[in-house]
mmCIF file of C-alpha atoms and ligand atoms in Angstrom:
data_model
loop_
_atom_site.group_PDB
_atom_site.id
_atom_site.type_symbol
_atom_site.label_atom_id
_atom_site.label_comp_id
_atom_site.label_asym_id
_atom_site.label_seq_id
_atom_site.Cartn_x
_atom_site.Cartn_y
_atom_site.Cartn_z
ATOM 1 C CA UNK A 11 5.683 32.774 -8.009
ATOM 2 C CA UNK A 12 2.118 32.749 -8.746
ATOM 3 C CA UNK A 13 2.470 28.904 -10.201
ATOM 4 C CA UNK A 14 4.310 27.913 -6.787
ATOM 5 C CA UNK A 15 1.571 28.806 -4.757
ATOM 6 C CA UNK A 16 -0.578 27.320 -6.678
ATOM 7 C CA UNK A 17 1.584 24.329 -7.264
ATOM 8 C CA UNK A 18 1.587 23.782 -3.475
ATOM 9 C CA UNK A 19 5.299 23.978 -2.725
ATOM 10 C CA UNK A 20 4.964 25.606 0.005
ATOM 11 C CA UNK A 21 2.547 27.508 2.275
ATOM 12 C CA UNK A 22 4.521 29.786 4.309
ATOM 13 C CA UNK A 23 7.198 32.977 2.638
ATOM 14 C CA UNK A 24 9.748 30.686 3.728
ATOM 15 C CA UNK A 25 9.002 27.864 1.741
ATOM 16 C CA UNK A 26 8.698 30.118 -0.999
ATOM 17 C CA UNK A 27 11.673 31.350 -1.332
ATOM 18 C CA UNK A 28 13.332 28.021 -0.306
ATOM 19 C CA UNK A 29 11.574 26.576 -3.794
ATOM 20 C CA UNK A 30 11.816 29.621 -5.932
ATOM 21 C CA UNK A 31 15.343 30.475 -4.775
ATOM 22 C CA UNK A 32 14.680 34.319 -4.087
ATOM 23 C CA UNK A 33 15.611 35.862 -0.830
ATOM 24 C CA UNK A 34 12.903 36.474 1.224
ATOM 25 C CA UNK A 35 12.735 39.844 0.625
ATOM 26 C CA UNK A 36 12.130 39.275 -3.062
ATOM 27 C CA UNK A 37 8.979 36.792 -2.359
ATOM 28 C CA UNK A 38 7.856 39.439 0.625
ATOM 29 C CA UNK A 39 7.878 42.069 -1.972
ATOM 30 C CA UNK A 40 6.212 40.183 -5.123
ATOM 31 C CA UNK A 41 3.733 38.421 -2.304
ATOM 32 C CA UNK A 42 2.504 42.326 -1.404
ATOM 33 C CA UNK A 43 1.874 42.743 -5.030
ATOM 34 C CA UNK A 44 -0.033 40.009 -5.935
ATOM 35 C CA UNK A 45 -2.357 40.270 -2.551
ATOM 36 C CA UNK A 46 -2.557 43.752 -4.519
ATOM 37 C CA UNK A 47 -3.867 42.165 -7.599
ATOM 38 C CA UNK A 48 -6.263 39.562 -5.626
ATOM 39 C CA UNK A 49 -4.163 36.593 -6.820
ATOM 40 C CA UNK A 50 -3.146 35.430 -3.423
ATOM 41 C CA UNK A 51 -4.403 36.353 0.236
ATOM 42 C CA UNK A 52 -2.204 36.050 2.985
ATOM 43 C CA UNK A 53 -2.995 34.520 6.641
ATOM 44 C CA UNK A 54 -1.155 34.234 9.941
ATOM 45 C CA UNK A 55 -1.159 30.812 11.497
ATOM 46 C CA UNK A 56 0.595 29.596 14.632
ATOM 47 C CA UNK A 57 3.399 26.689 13.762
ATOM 48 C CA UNK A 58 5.471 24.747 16.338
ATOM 49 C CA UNK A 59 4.749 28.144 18.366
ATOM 50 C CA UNK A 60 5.678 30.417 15.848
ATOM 51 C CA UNK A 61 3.723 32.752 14.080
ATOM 52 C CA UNK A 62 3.878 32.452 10.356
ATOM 53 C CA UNK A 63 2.520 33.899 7.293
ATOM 54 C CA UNK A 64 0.620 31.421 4.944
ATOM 55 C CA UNK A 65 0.376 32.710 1.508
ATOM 56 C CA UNK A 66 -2.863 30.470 -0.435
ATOM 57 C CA UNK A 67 -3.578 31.024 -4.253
ATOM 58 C CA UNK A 68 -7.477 33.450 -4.752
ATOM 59 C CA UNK A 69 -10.259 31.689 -5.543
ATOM 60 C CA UNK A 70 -10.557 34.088 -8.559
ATOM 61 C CA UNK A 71 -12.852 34.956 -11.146
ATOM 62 C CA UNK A 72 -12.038 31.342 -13.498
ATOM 63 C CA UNK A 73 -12.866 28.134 -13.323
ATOM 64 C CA UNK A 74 -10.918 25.298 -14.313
ATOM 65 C CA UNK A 75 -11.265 21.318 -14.542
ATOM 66 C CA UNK A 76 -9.425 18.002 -13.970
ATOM 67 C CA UNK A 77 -10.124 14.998 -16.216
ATOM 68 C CA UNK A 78 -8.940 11.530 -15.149
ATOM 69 C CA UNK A 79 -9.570 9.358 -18.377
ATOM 70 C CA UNK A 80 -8.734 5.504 -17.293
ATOM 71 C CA UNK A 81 -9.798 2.050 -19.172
ATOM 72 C CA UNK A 82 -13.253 1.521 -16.787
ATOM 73 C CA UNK A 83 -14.450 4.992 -15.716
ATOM 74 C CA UNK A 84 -13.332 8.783 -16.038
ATOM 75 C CA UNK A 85 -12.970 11.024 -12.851
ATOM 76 C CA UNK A 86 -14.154 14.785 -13.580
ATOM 77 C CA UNK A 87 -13.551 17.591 -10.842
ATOM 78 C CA UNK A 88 -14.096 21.614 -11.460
ATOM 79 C CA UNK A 89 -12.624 23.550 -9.163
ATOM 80 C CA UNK A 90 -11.818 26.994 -8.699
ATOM 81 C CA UNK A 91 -8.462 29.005 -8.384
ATOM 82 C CA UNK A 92 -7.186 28.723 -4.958
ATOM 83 C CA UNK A 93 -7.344 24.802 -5.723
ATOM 84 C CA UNK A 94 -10.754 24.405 -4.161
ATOM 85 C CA UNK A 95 -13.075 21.525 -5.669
ATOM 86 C CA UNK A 96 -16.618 22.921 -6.734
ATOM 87 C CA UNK A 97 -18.155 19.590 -7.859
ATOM 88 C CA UNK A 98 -17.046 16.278 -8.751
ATOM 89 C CA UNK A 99 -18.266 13.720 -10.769
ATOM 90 C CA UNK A 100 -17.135 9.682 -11.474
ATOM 91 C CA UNK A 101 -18.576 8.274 -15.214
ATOM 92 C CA UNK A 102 -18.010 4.566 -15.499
ATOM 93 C CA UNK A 103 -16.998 3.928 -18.822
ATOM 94 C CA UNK A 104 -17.380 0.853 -21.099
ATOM 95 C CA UNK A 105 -14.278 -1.789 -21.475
ATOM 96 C CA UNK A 106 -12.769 -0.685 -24.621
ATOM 97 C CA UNK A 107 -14.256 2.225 -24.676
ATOM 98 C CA UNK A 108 -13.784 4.474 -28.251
ATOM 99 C CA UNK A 109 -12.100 7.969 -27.955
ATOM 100 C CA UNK A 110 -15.261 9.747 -30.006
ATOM 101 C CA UNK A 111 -17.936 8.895 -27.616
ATOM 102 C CA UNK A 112 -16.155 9.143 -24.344
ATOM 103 C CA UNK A 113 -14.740 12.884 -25.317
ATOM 104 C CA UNK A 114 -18.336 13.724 -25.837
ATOM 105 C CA UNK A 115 -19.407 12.221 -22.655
ATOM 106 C CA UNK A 116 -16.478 14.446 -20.990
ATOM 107 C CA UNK A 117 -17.513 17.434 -22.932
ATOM 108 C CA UNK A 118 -21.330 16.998 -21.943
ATOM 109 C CA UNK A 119 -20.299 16.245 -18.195
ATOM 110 C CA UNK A 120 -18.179 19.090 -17.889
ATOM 111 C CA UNK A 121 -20.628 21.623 -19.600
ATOM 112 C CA UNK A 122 -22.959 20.762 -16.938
ATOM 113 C CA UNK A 123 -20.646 20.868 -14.056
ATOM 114 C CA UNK A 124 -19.499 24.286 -15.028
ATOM 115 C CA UNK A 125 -23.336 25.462 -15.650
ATOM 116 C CA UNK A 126 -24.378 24.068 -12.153
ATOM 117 C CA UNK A 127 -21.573 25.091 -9.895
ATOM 118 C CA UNK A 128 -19.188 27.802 -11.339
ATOM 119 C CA UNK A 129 -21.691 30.664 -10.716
ATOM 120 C CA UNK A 130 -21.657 32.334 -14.317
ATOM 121 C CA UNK A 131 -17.857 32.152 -14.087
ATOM 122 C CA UNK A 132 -15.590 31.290 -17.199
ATOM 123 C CA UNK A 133 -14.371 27.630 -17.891
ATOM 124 C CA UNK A 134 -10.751 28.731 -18.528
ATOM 125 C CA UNK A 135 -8.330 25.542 -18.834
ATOM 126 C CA UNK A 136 -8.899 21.828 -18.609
ATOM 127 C CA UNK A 137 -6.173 19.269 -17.669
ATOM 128 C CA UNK A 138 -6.625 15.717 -18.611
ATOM 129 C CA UNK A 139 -5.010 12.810 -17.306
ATOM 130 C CA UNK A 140 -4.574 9.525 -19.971
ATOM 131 C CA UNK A 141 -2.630 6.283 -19.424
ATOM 132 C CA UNK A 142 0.508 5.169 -20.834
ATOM 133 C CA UNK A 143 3.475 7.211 -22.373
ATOM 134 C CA UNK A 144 2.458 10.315 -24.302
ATOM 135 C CA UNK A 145 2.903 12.422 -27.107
ATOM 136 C CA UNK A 146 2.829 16.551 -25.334
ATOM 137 C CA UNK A 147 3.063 17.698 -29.146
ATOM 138 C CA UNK A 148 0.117 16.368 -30.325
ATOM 139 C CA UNK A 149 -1.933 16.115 -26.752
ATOM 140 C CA UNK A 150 -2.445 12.448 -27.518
ATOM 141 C CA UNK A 151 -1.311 8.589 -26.259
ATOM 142 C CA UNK A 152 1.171 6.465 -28.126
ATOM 143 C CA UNK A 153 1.659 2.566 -28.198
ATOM 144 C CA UNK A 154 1.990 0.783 -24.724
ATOM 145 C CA UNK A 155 -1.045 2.382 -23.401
ATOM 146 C CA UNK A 156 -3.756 0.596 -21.744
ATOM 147 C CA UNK A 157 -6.320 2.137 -24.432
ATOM 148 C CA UNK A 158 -4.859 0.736 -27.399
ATOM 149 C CA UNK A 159 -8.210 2.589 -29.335
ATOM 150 C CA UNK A 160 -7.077 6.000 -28.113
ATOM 151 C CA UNK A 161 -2.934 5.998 -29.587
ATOM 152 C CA UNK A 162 -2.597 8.757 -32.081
ATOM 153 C CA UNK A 163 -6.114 10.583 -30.456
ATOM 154 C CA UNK A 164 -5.315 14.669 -30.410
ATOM 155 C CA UNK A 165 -7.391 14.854 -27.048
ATOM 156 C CA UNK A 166 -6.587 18.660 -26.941
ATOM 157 C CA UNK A 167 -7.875 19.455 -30.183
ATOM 158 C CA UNK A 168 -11.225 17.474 -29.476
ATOM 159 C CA UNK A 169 -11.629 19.479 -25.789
ATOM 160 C CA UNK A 170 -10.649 22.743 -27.152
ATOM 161 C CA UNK A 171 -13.810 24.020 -27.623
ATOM 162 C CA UNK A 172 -14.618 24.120 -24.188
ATOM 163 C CA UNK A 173 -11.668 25.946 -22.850
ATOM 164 C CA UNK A 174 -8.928 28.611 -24.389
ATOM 165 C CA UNK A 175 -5.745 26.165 -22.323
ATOM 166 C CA UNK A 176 -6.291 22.249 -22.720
ATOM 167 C CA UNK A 177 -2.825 20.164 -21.378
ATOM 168 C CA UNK A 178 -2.944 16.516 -21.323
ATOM 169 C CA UNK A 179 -0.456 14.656 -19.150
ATOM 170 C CA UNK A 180 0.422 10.864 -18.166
ATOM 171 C CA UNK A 181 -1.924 10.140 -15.548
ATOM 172 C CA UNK A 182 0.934 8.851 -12.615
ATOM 173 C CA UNK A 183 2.934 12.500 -13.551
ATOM 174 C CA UNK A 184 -0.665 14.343 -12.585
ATOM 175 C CA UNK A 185 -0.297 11.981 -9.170
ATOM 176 C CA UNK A 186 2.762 12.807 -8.433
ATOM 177 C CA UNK A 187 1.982 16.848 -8.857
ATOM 178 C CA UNK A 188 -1.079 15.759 -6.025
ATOM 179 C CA UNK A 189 1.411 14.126 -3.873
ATOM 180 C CA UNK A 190 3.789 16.801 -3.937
ATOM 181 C CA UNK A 191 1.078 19.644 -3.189
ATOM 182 C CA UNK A 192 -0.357 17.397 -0.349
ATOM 183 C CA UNK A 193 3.040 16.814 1.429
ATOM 184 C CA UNK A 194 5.133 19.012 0.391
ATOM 185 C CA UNK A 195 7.902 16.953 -0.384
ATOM 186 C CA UNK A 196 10.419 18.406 -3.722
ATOM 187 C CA UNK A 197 11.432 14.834 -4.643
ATOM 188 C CA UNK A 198 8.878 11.764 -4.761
ATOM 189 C CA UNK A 199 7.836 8.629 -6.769
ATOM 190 C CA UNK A 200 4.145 8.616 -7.171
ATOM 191 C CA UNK A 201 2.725 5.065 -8.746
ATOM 192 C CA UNK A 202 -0.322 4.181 -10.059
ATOM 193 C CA UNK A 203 -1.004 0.699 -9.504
ATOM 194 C CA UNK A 204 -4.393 -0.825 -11.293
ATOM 195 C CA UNK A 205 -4.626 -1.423 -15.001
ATOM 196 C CA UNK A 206 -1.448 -0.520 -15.922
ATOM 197 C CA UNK A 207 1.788 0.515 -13.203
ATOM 198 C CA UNK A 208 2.975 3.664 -14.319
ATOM 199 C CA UNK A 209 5.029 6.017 -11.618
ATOM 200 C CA UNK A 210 5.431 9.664 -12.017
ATOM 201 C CA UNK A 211 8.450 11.346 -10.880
ATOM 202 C CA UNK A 212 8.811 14.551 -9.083
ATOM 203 C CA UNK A 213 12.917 15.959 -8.969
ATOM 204 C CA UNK A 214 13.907 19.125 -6.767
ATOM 205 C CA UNK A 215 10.249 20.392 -6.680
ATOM 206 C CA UNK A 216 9.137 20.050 -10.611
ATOM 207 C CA UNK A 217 8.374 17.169 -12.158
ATOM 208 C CA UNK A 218 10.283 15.237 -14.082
ATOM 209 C CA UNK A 219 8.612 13.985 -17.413
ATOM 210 C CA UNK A 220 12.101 12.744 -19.321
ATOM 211 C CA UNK A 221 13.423 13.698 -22.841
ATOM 212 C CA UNK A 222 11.135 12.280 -24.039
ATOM 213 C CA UNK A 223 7.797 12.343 -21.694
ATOM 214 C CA UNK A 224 8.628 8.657 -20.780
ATOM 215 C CA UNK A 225 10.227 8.863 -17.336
ATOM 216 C CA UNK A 226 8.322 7.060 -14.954
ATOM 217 C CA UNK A 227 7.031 3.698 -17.257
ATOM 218 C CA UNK A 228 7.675 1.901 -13.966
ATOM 219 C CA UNK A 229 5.750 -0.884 -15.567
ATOM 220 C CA UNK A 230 7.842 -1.703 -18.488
ATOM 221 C CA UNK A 231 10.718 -2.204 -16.359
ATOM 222 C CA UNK A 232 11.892 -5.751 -17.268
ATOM 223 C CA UNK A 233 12.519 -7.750 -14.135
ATOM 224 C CA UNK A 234 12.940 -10.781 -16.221
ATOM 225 C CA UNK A 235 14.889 -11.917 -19.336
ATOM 226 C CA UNK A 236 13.801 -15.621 -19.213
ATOM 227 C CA UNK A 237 12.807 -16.609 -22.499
ATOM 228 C CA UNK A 238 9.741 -17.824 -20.874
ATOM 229 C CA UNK A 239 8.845 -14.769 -19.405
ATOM 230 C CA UNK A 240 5.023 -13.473 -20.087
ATOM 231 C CA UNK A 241 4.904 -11.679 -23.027
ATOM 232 C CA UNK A 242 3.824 -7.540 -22.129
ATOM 233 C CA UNK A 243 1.590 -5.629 -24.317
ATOM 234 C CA UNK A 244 4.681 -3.255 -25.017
ATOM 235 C CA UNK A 245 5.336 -6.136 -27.357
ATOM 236 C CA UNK A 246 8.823 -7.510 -24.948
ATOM 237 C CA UNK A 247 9.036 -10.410 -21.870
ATOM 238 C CA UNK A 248 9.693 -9.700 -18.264
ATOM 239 C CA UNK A 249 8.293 -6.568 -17.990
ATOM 240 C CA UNK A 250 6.873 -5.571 -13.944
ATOM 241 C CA UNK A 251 3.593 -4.721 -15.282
ATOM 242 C CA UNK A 252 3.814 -8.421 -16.703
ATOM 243 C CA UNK A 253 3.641 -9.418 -13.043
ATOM 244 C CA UNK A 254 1.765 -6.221 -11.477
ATOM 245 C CA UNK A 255 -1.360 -5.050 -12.969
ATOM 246 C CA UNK A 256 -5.043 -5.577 -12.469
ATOM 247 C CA UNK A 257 -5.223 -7.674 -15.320
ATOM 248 C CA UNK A 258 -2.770 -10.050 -14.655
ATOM 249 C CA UNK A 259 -4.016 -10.855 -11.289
ATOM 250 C CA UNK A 260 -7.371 -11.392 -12.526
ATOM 251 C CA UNK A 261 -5.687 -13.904 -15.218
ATOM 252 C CA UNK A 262 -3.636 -15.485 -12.403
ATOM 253 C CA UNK A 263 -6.149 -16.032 -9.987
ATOM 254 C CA UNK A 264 -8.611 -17.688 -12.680
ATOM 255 C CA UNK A 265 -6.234 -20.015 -13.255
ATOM 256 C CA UNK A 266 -5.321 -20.735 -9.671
ATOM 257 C CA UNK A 267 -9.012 -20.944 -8.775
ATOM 258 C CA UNK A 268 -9.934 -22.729 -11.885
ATOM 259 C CA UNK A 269 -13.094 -20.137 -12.451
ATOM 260 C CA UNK A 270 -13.141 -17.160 -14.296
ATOM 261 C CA UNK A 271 -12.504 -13.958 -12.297
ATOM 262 C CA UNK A 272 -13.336 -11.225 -13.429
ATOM 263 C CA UNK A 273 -11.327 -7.855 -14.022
ATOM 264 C CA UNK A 274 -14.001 -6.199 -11.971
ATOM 265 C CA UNK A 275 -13.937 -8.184 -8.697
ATOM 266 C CA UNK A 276 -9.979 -8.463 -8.851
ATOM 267 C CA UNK A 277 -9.694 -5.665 -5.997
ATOM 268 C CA UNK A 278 -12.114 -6.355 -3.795
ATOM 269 C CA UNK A 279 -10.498 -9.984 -3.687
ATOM 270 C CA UNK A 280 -7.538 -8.797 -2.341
ATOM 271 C CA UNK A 281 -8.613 -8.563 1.397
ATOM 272 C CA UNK A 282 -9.661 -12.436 1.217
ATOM 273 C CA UNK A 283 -8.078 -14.536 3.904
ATOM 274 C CA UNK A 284 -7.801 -17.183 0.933
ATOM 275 C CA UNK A 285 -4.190 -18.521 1.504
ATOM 276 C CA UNK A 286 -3.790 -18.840 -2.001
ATOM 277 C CA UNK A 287 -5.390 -15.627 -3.253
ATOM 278 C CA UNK A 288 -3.193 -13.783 -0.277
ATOM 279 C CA UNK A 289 -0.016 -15.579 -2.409
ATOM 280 C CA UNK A 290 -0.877 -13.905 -5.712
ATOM 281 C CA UNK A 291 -1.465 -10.768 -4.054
ATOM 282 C CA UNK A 292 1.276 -11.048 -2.042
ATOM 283 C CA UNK A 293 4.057 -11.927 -5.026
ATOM 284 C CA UNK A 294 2.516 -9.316 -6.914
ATOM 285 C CA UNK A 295 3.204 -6.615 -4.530
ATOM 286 C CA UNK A 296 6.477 -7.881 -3.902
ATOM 287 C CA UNK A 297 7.294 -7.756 -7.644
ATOM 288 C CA UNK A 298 6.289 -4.141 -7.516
ATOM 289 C CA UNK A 299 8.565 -3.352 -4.634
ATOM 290 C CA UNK A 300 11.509 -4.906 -6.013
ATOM 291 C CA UNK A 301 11.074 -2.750 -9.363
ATOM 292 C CA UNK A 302 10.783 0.224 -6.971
ATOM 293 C CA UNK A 303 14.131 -0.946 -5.493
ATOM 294 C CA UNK A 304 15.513 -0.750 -8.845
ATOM 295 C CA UNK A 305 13.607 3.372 -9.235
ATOM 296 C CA UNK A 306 14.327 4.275 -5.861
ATOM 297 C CA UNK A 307 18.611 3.287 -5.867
ATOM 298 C CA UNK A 308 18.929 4.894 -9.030
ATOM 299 C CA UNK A 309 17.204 8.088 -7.756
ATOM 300 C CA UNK A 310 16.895 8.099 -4.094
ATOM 301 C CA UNK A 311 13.498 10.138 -3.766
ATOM 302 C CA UNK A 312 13.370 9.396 -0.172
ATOM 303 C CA UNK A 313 9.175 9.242 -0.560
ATOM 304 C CA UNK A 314 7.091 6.675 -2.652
ATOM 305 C CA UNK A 315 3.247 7.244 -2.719
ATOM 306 C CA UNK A 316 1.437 4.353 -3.458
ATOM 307 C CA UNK A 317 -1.682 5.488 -5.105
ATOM 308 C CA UNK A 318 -4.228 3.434 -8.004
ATOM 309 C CA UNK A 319 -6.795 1.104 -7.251
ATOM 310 C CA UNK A 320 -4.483 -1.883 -5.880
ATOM 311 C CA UNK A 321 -2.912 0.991 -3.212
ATOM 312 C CA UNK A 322 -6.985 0.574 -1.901
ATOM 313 C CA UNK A 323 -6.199 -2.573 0.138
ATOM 314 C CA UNK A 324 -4.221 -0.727 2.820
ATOM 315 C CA UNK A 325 -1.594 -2.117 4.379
ATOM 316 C CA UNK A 326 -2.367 -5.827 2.891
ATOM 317 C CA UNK A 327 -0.637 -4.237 -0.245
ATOM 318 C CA UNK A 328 1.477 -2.711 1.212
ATOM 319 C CA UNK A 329 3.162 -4.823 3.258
ATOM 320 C CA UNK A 330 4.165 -6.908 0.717
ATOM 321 C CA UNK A 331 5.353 -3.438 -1.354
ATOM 322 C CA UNK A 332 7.731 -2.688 0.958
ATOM 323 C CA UNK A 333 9.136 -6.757 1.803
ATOM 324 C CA UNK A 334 10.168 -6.334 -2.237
ATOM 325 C CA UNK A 335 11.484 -3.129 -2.213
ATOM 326 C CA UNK A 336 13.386 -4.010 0.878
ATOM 327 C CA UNK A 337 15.240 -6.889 -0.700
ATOM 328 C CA UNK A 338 15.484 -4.791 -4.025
ATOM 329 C CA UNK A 339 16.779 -1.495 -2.946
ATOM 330 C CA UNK A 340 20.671 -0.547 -1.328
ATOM 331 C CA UNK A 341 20.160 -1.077 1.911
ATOM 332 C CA UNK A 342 21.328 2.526 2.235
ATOM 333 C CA UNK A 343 18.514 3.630 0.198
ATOM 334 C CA UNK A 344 16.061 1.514 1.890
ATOM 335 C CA UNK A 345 16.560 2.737 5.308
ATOM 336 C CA UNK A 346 15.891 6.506 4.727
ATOM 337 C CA UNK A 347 12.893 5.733 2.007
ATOM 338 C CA UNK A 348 9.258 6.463 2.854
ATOM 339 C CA UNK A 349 6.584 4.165 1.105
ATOM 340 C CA UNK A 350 3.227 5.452 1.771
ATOM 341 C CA UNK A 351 -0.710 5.012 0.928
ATOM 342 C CA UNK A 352 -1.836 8.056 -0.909
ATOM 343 C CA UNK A 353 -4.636 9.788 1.342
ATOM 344 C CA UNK A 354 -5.578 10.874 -2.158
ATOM 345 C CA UNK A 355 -6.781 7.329 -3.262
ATOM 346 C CA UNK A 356 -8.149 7.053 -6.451
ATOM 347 C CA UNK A 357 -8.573 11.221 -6.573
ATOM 348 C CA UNK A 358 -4.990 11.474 -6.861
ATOM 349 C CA UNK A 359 -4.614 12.197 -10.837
ATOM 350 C CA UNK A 360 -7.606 14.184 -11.382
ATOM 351 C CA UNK A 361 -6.233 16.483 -8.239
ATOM 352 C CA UNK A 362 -3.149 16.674 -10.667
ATOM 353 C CA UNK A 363 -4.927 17.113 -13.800
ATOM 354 C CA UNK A 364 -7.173 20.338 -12.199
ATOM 355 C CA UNK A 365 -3.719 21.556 -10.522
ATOM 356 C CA UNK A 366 -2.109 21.467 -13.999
ATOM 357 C CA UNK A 367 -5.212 23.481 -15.063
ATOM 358 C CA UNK A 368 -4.829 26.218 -12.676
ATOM 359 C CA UNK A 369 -0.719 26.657 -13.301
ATOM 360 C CA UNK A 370 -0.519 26.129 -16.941
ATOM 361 C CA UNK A 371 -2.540 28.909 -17.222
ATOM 362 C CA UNK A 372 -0.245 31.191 -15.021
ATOM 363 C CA UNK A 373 2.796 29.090 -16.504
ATOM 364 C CA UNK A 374 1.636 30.537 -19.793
ATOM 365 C CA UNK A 375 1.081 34.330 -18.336
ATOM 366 C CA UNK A 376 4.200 34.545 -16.978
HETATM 367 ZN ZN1 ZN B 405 6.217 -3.772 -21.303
#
């Protein structure tokens, strides 16, 4: 119970029982004894005229922290237990940065963080985000990934010091747990568009990492068999991502342009009037839709959240997104789907990686 309210599936004893499946007399009753304990406090707030009582997690005597590790910068939040962010930090990173030094940079950063803001209080878990399809054994990245340097990397061993509860994750998953805490909704597809497309998926309120923790590779979806298709770093042709990612658009539009572009100024780019710049954007987007046609009328979320750095140009994006996905997708499917812009923006993942903190860690009590 503790885990759902920290989870964010719901606010009010109603919603908790609706995604716990106890009656409400059950979650009234454990509710009273965790206010008891000072794991939750409860609140009464008017809704659509009704009075009703919001349960919210206790800020509590931990802190824990959210690591987004991506290929040009690392996001770093520590927050407390109720979900509250005490500080927050961006660290650009190198291109091709090397597993040793950025850990230590993470480990430094976050041992000042917790000195400066947690108030003497104890760093207790740390949930890291990382690219690309993971090992959960081993806490580490394997091939695909967009930081071919980091496969085989045991990122839990090398954070462990820090913190007794260290859980890495794919970094879409952690944006799809964000998603779902921020709207509430118990089936989603959350993507990350920039470097790489990856989606995370979120099924009847948990999420939904696969057999094999590979649900979700949105990106390696092939959307072409042509024997000319471009060639995807997964090592096959026609994959989305082939189409779709940061890189490729900054390849595209050098040769288009005939000048080098470079993998830093591909984003801002995107809101140029340039008809021909507008094209690559727009056939780019569209490509993602239609591979989001192919998600969505297999499993029928009935929300996409469009989060990552290409989700930044707004509607432009977008627009296109949803053209693709409208061709793509059952019309059935189509007309009772969602696609949104994350509010979260580029938050998104470490939001998921410091929620995974906080309910591992109650996951694990339980
Ligand atoms: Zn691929």
């Amino acid at each position: 119970m503790l885990a759902t309210v920290r989870e964010g599936w719901g606010r009010s004893q109603a919603d908790l029982a609706r995604a716990t499946g106890l009656s409400p007399a059950a979650v009234s009753g454990i509710v009273a004894r965790l206010v008891a304990r000072g794991e939750v406090s409860c609140t009464t707030e008017v809704s659509r005229g009704r009075r009703v009582r919001v349960v919210s997690a206790a800020a509590g005597s931990e802190v824990f922290a959210g690591v987004d590790i991506g290929r040009s910068h690392a996001r770093l939040l520590v927050g407390d237990g109720s979900g509250r962010v005490l500080e927050e930090r961006e660290q650009p990173l190198a291109p091709g940065h090397r597993p040793t030094t950025t850990l230590a940079t993470v480990r430094d950063q976050l041992e000042e963080m917790v000195a400066g803001s947690a108030g003497g209080r104890v760093l207790r878990a740390i949930g890291v985000g990382l690219p690309g399809p993971l090992d959960r054994e081993h806490g580490a990245v394997v091939g695909g990934t967009i930081l071919p340097g980091w496969v085989g990397v045991p990122v839990t061993t090398a954070l462990a010091p820090l913190a007794a509860d260290v859980r890495v994750e794919n970094d879409a998953n952690l944006g799809a747990l964000a998603s779902a805490a921020q709207t509430g909704a118990r089936d989603l597809v959350h993507v990350k568009a920039g470097s790489g497309l990856g989606a995370g998926l979120v099924v009847g309120g948990r999420l939904h990492p696969g057999a094999g923790g590979l649900a979700g590779e949105l990106g390696h979806v092939a959307v072409s068999d042509a024997a000319s298709a471009p060639m995807c770093r997964c090592g096959r042709r026609g994959c989305l991502e082939t189409y779709a990612s940061t890189e490729v658009l900054a390849r595209t539009l050098s040769t288009v342009l005939d000048r080098r572009v470079p993998l830093s100024r591909v984003v801002a780019m995107g809101a140029s009037a340039d008809p021909i710049v507008r094209r690559v954007f727009d056939d780019s987007a569209e490509a993602v839709g239609r591979g989001l046609g192919i998600l969505c009328t297999l499993l029928d979320p009935g929300l996409v959240v469009l989060g990552g750095p290409l989700a930044g140009l707004g509607h432009r994006w977008l627009q296109p997104v949803r053209a693709g996905f409208a061709r793509s997708a059952l019309p059935a499917v189509v007309s009772h789907t969602s696609i949104q812009l994350s509010p979260l923006g580029e938050r998104a993942e470490a939001l998921g990686a410091l929620q995974l903190a906080r309910t591992s860690v109650v996951a694990a009590a339980d």
